[in-house]
Coordinates of C-alpha atoms in Angstrom, one line a residue:
X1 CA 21.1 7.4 -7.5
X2 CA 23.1 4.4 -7.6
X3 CA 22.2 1.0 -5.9
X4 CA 25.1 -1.6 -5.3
X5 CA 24.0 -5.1 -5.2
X6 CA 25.9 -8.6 -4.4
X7 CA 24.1 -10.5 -7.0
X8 CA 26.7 -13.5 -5.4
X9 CA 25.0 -13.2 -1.9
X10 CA 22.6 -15.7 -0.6
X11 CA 21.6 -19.3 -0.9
X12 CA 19.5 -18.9 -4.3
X13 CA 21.8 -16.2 -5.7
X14 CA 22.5 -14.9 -8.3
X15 CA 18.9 -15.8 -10.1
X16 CA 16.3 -14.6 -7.2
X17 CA 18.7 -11.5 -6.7
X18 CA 18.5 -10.6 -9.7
X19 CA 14.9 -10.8 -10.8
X20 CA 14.5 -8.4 -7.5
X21 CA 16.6 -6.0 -8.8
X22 CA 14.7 -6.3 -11.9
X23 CA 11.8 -5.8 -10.2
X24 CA 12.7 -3.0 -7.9
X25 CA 13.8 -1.5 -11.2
X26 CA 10.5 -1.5 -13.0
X27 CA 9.0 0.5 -10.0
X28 CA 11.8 2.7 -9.6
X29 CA 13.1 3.6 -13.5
X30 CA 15.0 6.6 -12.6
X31 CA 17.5 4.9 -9.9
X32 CA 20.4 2.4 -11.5
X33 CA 21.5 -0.8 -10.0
X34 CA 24.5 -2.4 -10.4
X35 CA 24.9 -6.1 -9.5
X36 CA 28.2 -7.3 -8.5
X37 CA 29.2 -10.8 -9.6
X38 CA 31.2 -12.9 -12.4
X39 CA 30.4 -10.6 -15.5
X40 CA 29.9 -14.2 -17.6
X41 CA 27.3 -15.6 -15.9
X42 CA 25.4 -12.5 -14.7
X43 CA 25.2 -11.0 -18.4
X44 CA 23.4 -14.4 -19.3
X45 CA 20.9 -13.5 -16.3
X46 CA 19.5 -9.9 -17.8
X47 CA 18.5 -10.8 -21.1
X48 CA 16.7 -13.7 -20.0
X49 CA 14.4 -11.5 -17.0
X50 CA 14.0 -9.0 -19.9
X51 CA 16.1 -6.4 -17.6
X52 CA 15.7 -2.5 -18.1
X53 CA 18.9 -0.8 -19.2
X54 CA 19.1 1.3 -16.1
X55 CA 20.8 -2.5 -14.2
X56 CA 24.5 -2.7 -15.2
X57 CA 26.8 -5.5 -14.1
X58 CA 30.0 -4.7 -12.7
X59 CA 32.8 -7.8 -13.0
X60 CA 33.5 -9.3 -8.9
X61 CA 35.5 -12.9 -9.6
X62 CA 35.2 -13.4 -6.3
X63 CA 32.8 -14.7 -3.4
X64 CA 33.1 -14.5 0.4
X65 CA 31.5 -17.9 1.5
X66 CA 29.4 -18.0 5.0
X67 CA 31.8 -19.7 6.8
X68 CA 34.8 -17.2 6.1
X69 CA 36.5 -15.6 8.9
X70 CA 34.7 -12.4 8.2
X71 CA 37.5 -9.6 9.1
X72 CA 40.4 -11.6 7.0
X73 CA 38.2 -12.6 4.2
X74 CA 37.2 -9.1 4.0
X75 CA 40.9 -7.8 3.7
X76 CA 41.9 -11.0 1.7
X77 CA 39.3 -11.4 -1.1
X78 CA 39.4 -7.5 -2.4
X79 CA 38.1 -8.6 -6.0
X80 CA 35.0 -10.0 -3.6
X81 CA 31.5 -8.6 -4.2
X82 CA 31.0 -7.5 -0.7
X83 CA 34.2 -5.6 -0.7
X84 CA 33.5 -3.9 -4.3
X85 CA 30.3 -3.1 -3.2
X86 CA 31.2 -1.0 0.2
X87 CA 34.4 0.4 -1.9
X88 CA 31.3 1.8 -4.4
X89 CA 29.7 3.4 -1.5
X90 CA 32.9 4.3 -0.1
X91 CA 34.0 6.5 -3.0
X92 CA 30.9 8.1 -3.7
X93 CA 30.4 6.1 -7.0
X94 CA 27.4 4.2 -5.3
X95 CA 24.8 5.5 -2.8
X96 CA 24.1 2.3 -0.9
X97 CA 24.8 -1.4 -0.8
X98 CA 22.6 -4.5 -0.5
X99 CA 23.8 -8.1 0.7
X100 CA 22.2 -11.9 1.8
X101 CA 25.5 -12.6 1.4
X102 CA 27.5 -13.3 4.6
X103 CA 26.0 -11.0 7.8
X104 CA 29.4 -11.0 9.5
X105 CA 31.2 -10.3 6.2
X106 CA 29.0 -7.0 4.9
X107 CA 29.6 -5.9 8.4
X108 CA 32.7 -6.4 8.7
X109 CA 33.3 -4.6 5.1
X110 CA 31.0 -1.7 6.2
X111 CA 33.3 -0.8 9.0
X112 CA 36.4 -1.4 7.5
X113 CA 35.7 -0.2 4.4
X114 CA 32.5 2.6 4.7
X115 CA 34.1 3.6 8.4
X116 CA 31.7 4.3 11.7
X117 CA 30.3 7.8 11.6
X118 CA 32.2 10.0 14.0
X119 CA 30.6 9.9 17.0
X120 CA 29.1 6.6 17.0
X121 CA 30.5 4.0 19.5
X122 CA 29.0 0.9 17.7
X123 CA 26.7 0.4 14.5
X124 CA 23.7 -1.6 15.0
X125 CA 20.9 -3.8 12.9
X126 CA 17.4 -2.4 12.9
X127 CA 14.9 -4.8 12.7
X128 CA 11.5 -3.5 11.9
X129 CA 8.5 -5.5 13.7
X130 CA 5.2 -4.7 12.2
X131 CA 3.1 -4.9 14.7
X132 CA -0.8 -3.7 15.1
X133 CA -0.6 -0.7 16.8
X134 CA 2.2 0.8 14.8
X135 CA 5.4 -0.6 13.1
X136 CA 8.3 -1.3 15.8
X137 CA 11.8 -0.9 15.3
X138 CA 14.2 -3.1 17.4
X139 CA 18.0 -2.4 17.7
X140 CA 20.7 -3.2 18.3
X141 CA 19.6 -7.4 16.8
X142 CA 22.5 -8.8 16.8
X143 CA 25.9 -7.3 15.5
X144 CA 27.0 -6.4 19.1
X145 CA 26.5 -9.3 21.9
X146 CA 28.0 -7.0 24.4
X147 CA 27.4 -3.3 24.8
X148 CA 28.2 -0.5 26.9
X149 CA 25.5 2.2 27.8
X150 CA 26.8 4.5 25.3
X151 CA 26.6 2.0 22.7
X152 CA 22.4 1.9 24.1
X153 CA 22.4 5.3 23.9
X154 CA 23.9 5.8 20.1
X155 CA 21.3 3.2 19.2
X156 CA 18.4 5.3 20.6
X157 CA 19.5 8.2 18.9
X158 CA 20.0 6.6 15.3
X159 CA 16.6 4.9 15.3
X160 CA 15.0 7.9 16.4
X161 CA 16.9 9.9 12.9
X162 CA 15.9 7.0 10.5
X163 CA 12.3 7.4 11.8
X164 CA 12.7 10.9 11.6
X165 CA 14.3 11.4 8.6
X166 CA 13.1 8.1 6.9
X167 CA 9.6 7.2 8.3
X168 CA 8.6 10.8 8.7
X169 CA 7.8 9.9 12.2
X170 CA 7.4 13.1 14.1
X171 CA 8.2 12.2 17.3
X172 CA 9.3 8.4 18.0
X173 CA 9.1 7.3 20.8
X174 CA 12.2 4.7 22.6
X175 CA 11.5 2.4 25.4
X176 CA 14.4 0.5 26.7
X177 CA 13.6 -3.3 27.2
X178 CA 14.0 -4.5 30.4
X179 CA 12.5 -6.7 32.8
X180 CA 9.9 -4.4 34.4
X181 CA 8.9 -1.0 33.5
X182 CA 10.4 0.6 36.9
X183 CA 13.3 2.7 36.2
X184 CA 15.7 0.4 38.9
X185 CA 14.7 -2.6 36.8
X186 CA 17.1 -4.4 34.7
X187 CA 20.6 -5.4 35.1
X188 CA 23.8 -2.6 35.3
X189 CA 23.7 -2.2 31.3
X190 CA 20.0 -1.1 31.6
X191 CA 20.1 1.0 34.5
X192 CA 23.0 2.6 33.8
X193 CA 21.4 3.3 30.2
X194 CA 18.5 4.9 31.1
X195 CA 20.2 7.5 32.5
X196 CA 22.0 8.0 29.2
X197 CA 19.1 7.9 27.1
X198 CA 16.8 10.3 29.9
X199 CA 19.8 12.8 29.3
X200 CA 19.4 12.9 25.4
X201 CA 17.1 14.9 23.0
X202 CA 14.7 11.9 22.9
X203 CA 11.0 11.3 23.4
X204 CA 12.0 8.7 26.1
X205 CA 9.3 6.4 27.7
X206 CA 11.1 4.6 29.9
X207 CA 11.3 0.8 30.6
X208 CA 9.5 -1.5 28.4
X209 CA 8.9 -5.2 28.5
X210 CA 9.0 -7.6 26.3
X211 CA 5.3 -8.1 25.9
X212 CA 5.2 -4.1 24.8
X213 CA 6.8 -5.1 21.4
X214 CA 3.9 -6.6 20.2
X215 CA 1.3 -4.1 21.7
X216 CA 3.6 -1.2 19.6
X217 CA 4.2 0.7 23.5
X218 CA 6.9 2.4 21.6
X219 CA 8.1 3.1 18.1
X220 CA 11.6 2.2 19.3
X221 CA 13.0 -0.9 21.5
X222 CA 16.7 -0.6 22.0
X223 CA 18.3 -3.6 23.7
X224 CA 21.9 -5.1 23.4
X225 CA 22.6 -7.4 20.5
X226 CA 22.4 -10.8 22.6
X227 CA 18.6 -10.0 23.7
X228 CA 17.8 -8.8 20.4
X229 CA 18.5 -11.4 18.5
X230 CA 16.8 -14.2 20.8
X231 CA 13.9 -11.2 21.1
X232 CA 14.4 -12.1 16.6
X233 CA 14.4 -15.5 16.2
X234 CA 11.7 -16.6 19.1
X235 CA 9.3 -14.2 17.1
X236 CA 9.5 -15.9 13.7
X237 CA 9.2 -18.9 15.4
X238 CA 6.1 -18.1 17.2
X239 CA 4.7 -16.4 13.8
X240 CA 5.6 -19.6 11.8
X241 CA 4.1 -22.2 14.4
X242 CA 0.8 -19.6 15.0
X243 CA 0.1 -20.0 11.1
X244 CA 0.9 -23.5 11.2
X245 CA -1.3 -24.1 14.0
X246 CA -4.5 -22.0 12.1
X247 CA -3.9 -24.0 8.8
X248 CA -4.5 -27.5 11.4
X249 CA -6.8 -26.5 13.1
X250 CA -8.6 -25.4 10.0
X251 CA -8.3 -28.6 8.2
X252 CA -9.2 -30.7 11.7
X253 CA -13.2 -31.2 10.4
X254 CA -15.6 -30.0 8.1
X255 CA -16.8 -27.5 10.5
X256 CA -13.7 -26.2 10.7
X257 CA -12.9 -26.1 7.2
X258 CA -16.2 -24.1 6.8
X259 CA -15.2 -21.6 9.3
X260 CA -11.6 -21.2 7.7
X261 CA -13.0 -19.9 4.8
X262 CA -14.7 -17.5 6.3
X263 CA -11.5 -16.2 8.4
X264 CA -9.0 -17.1 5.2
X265 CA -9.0 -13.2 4.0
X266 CA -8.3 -12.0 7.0
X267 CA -5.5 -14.8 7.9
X268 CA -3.7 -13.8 4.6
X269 CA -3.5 -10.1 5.3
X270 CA -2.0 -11.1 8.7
X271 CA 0.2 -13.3 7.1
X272 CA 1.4 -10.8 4.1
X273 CA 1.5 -8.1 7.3
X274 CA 4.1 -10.9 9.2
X275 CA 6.1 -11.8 5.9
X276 CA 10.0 -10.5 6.3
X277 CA 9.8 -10.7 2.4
X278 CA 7.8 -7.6 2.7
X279 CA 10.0 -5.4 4.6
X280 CA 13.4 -6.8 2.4
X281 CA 16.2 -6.5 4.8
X282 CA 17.6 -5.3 8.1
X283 CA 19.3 -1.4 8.1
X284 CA 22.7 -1.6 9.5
X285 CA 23.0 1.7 11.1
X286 CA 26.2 3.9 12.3
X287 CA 28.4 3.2 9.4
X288 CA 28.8 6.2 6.9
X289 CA 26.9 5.0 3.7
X290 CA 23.5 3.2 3.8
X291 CA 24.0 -0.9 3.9
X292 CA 21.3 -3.5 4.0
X293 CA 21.6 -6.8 5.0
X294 CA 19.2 -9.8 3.9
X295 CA 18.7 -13.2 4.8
X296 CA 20.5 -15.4 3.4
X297 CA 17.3 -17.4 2.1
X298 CA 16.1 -13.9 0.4
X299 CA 13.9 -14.5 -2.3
X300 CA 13.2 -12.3 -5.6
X301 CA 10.7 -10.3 -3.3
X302 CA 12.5 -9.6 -0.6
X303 CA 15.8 -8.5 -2.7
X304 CA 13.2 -6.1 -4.4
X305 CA 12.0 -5.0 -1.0
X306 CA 15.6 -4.6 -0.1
X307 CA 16.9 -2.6 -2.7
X308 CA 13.6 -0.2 -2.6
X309 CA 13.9 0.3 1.2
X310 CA 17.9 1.4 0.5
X311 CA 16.4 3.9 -2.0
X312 CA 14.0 5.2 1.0
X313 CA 17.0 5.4 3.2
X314 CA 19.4 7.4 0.7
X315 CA 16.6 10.1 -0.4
X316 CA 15.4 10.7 3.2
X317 CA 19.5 11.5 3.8
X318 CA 19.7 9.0 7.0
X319 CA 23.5 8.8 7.3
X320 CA 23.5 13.1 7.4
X321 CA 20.5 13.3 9.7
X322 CA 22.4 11.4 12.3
X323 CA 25.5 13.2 11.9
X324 CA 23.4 16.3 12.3
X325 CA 21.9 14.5 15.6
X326 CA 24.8 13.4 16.9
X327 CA 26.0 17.1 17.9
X328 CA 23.1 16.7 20.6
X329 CA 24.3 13.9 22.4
X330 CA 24.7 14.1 25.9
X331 CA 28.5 14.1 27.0
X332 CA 29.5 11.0 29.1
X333 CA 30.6 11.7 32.4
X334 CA 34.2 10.0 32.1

């Protein structure tokens, strides 16, 4: 198995990127990696982390910067790590690809480049929430601001063949979030949805709300881009400000200081549990190879974590098991 990496991607690359691959490497010796970058300066890189000989380097001059008309700079920039690594993927001679480089630019490369598997209307990002009850999985979280039902419905159905397929889930469950659990709440894109999703080969729970992502109702939560990215970002926020607000309070007096200790090991494993690091990337799914997108802020973990969690995705066979799911989809009344 062969991992594609842009070792150019990020905002502390190529050094953190590539002490995760080296990382990922010592806990999975029989997979290669191949980081993508100038072959100068990423050859000075390996020596120096001690690298195994399973990471290669292979030579991409060429860097698509964040604020890069994502679509032009794709077709403009071929000698660009993000277009070398979805051309690996594209012609077999790589399994997956991994990016914190540009969001809009990997996607834009895995369309063009990978191509949508047939059948599916729209690719979406998969955010994984890990929440108490169970781990929830949140699509679409913003690649697609506006969506049609179908697109809902093609997001329900890959979720529910990653979990399958990845996750060994046996039977996910998919809530669609709306504004109250009754089936005639929501605007026209949920209601119209739900009768999609009710139609398909799913285990389909119905409505959920937005407090249900935390309590884990569902392993699934599909939503339009737009919702699902606010439904993103609000939740770091409100992780980052809980933990900041613990550490004050904590601090505030003696007393409290005494009574920190005594909750400090739990606080950590909540914190370790609520760290993105730990999960590595988001999954963009619907294209025809396995690509994972990182934030740009990655660190050495969560590149590790990244490139790991593509490895899951390519021996559980992901892209094949929705293909093979896709021949139950409900047809659309046109």
């Amino acid at each position: 198995m062969v991992i594609a990496v842009d070792a150019m991607g990020g905002d502390s690359g190529p050094g953190e990127v590539v002490q995760g691959c080296v990382n990922a490497a010592r806990i999975e010796p029989h997979i290669d990696i191949v980081l993508l970058g100038p072959k100068d300066l990423l050859s000075k890189e390996l020596p120096r982390l001690d690298a195994p000989a399973t990471i290669r380097i292979e030579d991409a001059l060429d860097v698509i910067s964040m604020d890069e008309e994502p679509a032009w700079a794709i077709r403009n920039k071929p000698a660009s790590s993000i277009v070398i690594g979805n051309r690996l993927v594209k012609d077999g001679n790589a399994q997956a690809f991994v990016s914190a480089g540009s969001t809009g630019a990997v996607m834009a490369g895995a369309l063009l480049i990978m191509g949508r598997i047939k059948g599916i209307s729209r690719p979406a990002i998969m955010v994984k929430f890990p929440m108490r009850a169970r781990d929830v999985y949140i699509l679409d979280a913003g690649a697609n601001a506006d969506c049609r039902p179908e697109n809902l419905l093609d997001f329900a159905i890959m979720a529910n063949s990653y979990l399958k397929s990845v996750m060994k889930v046996v039977k996910p469950s998919v809530g669609l979030l709306s504004i109250g659990e009754e089936r005639g709440k929501g605007n026209e894109l949920v209601k119209e949805a739900y009768g999609l999703i009710d139609r398909a080969d799913l285990d389909f729970y119905g409505n959920v709300e937005g407090r249900d992502i935390p309590l884990g109702t569902t392993d699934i939560v599909v939503c339009d881009g737009y919702t699902g990215n606010i439904v993103l970002k609000l939740s770091e926020g409100l992780v980052s400000q809980v933990l900041a607000e613990f550490k004050a309070i904590a601090s505030s007096s003696l007393l409290a200081k005494l009574g920190g200790l005594v909750f400090k090991p739990g606080l950590m494993k909540m914190k370790e549990r609520l760290d993105p690091d730990e999960y590595g990337g988001t999954l963009l799914l619907g294209v025809d190879g396995v690509c994972i997108i990182c934030h740009g802020s990655s660190s050495a973990k969560a590149v590790g974590n990244a490139v790991l969690q593509a490895v899951n995705a390519v021996r559980g066979g992901v892209v094949g098991k929705i293909k093979e799911d896709l021949k139950g989809k409900p047809q659309l009344n046109v």
